Coordinates of N, CA and C in Angstrom, one line a residue:
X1 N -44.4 25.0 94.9 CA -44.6 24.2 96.1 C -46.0 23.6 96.0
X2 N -46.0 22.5 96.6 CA -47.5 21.7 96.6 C -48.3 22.1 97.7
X3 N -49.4 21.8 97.3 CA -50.6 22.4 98.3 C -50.5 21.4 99.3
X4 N -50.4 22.3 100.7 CA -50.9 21.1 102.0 C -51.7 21.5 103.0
X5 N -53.1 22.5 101.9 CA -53.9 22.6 103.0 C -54.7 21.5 103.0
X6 N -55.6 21.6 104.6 CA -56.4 20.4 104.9 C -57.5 20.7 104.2
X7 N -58.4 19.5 103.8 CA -60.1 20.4 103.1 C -60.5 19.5 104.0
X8 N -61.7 19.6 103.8 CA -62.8 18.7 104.3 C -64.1 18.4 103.3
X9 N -65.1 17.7 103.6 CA -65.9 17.2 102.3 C -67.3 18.6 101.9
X10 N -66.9 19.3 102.8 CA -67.6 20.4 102.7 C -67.5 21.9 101.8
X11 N -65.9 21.6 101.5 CA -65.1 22.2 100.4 C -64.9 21.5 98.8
X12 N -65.6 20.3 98.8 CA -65.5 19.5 97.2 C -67.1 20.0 97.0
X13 N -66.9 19.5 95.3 CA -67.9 19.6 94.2 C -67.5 18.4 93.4
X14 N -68.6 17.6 93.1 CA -68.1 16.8 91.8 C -68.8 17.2 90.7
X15 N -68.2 17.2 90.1 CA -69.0 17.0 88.5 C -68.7 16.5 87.3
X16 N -69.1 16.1 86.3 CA -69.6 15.3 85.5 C -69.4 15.8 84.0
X17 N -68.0 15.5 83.5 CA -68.8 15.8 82.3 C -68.2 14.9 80.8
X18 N -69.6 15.2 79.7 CA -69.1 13.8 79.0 C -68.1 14.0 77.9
X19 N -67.9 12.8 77.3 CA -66.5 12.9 76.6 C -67.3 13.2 75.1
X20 N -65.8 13.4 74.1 CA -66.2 13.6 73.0 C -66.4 12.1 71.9
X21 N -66.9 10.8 72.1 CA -67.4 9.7 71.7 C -68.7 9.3 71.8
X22 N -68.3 8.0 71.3 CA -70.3 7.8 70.9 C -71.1 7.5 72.8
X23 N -70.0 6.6 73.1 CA -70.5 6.8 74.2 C -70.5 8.2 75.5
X24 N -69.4 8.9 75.0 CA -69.8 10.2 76.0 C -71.2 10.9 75.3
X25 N -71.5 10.8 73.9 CA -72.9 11.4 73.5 C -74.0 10.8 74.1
X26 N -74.3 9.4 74.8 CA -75.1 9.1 75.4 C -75.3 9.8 77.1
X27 N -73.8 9.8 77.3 CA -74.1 10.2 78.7 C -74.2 11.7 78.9
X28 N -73.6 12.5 77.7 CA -74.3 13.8 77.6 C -75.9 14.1 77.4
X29 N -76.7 12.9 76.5 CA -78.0 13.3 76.6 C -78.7 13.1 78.3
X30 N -77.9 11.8 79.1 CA -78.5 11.8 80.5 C -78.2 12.9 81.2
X31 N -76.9 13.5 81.2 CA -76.5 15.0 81.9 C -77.4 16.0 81.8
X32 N -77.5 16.0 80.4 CA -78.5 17.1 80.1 C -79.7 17.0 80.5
X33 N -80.5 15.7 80.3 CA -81.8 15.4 80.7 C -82.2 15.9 82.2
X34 N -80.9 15.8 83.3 CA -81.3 15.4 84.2 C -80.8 16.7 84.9
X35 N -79.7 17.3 84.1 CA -79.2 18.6 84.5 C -78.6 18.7 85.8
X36 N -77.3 17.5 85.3 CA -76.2 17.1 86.6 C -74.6 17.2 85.9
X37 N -74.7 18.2 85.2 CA -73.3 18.6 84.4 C -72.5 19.5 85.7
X38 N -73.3 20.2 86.6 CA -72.1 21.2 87.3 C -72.2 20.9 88.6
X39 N -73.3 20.2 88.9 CA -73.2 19.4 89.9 C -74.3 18.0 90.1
X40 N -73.4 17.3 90.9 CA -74.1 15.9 90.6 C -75.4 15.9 92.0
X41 N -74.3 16.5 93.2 CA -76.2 17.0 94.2 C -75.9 15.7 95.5
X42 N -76.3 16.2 96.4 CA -76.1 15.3 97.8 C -75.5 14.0 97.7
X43 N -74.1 14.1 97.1 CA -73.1 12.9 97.4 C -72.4 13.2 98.6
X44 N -72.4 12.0 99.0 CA -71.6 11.6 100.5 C -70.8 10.1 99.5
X45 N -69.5 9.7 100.5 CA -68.7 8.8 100.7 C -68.3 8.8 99.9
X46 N -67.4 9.7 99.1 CA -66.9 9.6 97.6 C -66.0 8.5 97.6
X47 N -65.1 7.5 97.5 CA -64.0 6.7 97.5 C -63.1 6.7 96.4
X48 N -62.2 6.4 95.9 CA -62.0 5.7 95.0 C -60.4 5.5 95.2
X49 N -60.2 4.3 94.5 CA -58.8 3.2 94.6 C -58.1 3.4 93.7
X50 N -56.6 3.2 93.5 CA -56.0 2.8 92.3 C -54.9 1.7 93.3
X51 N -55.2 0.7 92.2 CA -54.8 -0.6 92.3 C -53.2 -0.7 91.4
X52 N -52.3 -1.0 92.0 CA -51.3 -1.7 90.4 C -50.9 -2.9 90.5
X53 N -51.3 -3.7 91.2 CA -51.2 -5.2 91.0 C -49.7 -5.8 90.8
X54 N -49.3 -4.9 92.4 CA -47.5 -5.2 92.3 C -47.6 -6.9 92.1
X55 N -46.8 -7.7 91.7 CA -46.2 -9.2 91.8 C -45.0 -9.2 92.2
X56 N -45.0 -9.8 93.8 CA -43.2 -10.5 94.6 C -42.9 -11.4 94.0
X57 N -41.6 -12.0 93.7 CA -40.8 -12.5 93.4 C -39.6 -12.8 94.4
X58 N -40.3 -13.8 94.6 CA -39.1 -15.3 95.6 C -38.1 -16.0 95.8
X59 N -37.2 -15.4 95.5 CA -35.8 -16.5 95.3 C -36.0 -17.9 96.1
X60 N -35.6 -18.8 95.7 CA -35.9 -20.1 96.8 C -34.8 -20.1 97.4
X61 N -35.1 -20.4 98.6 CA -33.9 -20.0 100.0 C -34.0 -18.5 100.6
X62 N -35.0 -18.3 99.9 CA -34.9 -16.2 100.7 C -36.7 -16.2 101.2
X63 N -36.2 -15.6 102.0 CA -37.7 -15.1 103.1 C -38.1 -13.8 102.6
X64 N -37.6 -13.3 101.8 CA -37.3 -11.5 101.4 C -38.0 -11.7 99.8
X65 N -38.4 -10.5 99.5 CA -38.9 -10.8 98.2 C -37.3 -9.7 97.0
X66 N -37.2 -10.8 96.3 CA -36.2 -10.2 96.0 C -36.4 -9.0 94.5
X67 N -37.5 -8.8 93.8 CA -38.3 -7.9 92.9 C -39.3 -8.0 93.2
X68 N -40.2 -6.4 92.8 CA -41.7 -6.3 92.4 C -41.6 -6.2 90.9
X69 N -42.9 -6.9 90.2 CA -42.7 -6.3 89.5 C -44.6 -5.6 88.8
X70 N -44.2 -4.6 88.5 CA -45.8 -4.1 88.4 C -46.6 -4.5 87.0
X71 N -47.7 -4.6 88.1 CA -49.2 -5.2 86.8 C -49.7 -3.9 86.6
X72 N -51.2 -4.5 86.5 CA -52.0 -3.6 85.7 C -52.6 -2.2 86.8
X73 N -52.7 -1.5 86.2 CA -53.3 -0.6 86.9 C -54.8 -0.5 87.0
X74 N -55.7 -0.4 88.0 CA -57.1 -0.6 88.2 C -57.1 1.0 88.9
X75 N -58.2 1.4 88.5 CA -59.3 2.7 89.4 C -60.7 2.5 89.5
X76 N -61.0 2.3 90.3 CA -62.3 2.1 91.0 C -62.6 2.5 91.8
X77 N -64.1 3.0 92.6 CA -64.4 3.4 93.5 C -66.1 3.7 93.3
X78 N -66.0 4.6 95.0 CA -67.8 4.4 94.8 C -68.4 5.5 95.3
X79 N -69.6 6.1 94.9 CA -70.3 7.1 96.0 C -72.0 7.3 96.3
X80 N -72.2 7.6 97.2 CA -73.8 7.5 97.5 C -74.4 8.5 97.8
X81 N -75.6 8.6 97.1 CA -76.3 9.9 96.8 C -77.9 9.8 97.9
X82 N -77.9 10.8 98.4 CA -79.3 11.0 99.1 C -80.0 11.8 98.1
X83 N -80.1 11.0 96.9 CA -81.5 12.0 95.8 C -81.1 11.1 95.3
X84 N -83.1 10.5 94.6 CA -83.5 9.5 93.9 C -83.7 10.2 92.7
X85 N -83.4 10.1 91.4 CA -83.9 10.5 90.1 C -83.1 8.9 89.5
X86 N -83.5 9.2 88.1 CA -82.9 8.5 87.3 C -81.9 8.3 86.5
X87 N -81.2 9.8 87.1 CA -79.6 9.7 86.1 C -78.6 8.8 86.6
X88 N -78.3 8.3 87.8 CA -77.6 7.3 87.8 C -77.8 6.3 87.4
X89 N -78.3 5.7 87.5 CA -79.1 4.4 86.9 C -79.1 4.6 85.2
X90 N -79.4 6.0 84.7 CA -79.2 6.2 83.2 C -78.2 6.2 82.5
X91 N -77.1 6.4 83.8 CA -75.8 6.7 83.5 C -74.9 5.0 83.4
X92 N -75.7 4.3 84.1 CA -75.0 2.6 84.2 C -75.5 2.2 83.1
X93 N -77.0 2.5 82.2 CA -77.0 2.0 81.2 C -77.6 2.2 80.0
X94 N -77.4 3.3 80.2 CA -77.5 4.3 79.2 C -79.2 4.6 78.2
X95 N -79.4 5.3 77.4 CA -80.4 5.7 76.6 C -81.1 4.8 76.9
X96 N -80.9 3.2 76.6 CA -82.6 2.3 77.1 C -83.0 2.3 78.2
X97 N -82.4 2.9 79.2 CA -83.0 2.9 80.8 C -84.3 3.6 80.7
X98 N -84.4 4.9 79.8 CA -85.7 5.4 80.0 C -86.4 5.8 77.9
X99 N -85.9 4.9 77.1 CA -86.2 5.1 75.6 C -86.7 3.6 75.4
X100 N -87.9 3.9 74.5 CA -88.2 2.3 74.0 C -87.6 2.4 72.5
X101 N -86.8 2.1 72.5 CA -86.4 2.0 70.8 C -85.6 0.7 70.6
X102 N -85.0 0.4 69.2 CA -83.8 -0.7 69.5 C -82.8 0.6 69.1
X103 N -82.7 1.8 69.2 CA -81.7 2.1 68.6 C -80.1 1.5 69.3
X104 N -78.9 2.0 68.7 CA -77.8 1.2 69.6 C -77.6 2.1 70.4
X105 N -77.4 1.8 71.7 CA -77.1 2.5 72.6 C -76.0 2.0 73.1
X106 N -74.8 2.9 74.0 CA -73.8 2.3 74.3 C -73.8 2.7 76.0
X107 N -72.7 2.1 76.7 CA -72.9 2.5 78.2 C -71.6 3.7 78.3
X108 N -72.4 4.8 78.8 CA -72.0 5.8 78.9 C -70.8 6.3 79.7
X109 N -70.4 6.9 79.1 CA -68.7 7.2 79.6 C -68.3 8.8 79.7
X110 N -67.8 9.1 80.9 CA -67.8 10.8 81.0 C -66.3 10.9 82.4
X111 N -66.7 12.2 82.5 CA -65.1 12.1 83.5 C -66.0 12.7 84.5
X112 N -65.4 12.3 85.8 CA -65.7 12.5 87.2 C -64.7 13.7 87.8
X113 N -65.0 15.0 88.1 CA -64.2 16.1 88.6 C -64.3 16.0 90.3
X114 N -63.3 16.1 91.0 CA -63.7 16.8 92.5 C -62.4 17.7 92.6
X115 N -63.3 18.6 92.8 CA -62.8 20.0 93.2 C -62.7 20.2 94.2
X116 N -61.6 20.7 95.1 CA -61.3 20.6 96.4 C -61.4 22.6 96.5
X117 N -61.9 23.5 97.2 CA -61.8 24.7 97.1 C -62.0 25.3 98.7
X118 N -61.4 25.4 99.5 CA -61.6 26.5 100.7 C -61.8 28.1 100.6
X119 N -62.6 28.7 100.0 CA -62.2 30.0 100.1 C -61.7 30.8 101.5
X120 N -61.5 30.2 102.5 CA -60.5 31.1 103.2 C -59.2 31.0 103.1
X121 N -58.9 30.0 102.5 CA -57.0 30.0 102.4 C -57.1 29.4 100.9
X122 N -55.8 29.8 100.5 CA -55.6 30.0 99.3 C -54.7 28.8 99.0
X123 N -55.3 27.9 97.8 CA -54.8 27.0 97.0 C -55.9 26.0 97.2
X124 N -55.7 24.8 96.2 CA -57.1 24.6 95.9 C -56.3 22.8 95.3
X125 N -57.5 22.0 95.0 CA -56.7 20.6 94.8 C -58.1 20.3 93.7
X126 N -57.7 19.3 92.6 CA -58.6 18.8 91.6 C -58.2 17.5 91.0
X127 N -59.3 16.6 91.3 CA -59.2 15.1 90.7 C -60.1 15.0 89.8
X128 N -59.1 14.0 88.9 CA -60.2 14.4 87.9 C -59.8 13.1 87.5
X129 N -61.3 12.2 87.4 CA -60.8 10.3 86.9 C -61.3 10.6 85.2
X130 N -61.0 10.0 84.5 CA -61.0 10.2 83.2 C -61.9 9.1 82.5
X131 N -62.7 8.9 81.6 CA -62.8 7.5 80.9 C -63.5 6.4 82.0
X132 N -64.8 7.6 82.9 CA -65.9 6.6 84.3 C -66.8 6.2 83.7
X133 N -66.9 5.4 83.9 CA -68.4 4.1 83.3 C -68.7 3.8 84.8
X134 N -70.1 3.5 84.9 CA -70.9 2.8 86.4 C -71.1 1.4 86.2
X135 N -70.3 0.8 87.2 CA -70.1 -0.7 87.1 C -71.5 -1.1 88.0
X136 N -72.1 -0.9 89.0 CA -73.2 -1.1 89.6 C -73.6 0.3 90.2
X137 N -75.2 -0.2 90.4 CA -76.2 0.6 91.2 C -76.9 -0.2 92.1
X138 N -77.1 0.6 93.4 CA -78.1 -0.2 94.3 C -78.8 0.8 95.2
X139 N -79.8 0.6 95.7 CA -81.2 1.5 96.1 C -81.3 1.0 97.4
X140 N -81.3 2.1 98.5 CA -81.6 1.5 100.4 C -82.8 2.3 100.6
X141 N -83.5 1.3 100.9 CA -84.8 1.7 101.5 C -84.9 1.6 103.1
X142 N -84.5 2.5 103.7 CA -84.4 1.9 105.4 C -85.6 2.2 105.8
X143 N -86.3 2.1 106.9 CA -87.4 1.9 107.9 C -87.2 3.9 108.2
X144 N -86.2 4.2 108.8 CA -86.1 5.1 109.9 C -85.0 6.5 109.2
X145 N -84.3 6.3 108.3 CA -83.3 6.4 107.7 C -83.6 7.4 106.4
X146 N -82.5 7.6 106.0 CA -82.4 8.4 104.9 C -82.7 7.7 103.5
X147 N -83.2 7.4 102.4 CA -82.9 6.9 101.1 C -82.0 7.5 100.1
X148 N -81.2 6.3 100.0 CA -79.6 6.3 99.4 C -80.1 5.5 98.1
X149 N -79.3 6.1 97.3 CA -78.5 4.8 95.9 C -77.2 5.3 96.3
X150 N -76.5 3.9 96.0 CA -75.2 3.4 95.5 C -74.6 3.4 94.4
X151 N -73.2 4.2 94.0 CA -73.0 3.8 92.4 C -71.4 2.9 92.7
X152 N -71.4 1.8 92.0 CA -69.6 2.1 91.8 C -69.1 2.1 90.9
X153 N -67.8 2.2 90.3 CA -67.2 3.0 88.9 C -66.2 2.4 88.9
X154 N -65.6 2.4 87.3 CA -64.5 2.4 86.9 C -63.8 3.4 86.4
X155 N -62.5 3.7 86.4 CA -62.4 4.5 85.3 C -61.0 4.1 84.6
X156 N -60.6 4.6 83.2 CA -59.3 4.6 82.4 C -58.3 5.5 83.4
X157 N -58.3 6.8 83.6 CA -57.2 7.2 84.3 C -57.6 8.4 85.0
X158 N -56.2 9.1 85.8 CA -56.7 9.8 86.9 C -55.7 11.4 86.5
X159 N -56.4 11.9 86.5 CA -55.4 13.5 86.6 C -55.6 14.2 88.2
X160 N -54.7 14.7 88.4 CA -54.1 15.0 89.4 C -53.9 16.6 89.7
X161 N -54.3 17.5 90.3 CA -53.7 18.3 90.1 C -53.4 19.7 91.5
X162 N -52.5 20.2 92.1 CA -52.8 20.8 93.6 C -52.3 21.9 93.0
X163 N -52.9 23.3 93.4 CA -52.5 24.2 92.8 C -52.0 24.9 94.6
X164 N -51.0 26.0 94.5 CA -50.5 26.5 95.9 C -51.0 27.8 96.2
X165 N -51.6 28.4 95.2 CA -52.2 29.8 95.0 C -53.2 29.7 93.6
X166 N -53.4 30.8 93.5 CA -54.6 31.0 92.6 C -54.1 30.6 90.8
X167 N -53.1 30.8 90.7 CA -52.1 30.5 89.5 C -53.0 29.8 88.5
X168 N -53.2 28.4 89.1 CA -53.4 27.7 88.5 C -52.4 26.8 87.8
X169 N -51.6 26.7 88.5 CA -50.2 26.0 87.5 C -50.1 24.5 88.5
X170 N -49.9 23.7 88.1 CA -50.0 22.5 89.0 C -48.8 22.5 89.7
X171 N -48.7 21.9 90.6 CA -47.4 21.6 91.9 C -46.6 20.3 91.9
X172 N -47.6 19.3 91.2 CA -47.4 17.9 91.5 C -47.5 17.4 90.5
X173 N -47.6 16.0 90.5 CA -48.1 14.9 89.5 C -48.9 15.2 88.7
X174 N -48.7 15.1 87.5 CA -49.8 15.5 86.3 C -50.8 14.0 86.4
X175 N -50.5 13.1 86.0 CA -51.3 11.9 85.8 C -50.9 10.7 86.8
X176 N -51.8 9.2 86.5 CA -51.2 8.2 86.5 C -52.4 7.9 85.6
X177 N -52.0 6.9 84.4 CA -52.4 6.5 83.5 C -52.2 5.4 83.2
X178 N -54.2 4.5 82.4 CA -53.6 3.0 82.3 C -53.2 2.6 80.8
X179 N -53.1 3.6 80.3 CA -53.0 3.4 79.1 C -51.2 2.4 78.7

């Protein structure tokens, strides 16, 4: 059976970790530098979308759409941190954000986890985007206010997974994939 407890944002964790390529090696050296592998640290507004870019189809003389037919699949989304360092920003553009070299550097690529976990009731929920790159960053400097950056992301695909008890065996949807 699938999990239908409620969480709230007080029960997730995200975290971060990089892939096995040239570009997850870059974003492994900013993880490591910055030591945001098990947690990434005062995120608020996590979001994220998946798009599939249904297309209607019109018969002429019909008000009804008479097929969808499906496009591409998009994942994007965004989240904002109340802590200034430099790994975000390391993370959108990798090793020359803080190296003076020409070496080649690529823009770093890693997977995004959120862990959903209540320890008072039992079963637990985990997303996991696959193949995230940081499409923008942005910095709020308010008067009165807290100081935020902004990240937002892409990613290749999403795994899915609700466990109902401790098992660990999934309940639901393994993926949706843009491959």
């Amino acid at each position: 059976m699938a999990n239908t407890n409620v969480f709230t944002g007080a029960d997730a964790t995200l975290t971060l970790a990089p892939l096995d390529t040239p570009p997850g090696v870059d974003a492994e050296s900013i993880i490591a530098r910055y030591e945001i592998a098990t947690a990434v640290g005062r995120v608020t507004g996590v979001k994220f979308t998946v798009d599939t870019d249904l297309r209607s189809f019109h018969e002429i003389g019909f008000r009804h759409v008479t097929s969808l037919h499906e496009g591409n699949i998009n994942i994007c989304g965004e989240c904002d941190r109340a802590y200034i360092n430099g790994a975000l920003l390391g993370l959108l553009m990798g090793r020359k954000s803080f190296l003076d070299n020409n070496a080649r550097t690529f823009q770093p690529e890693f997977n995004m986890t959120l862990q959903l976990n209540d320890p008072a009731v039992e079963g637990q929920a985990r997303l996991t985007l696959n193949g995230v790159k940081f499409q923008t960053w942005s910095f709020a400097l308010p008067e009165d206010d807290i100081i935020m950056e902004k990240v937002s992301f892409r990613a290749k695909s999403i795994d899915i997974a609700d466990f109902d008890d401790d098992s660990g065996v999934s309940a639901g949807p393994a993926f949706v994939d843009q491959e």
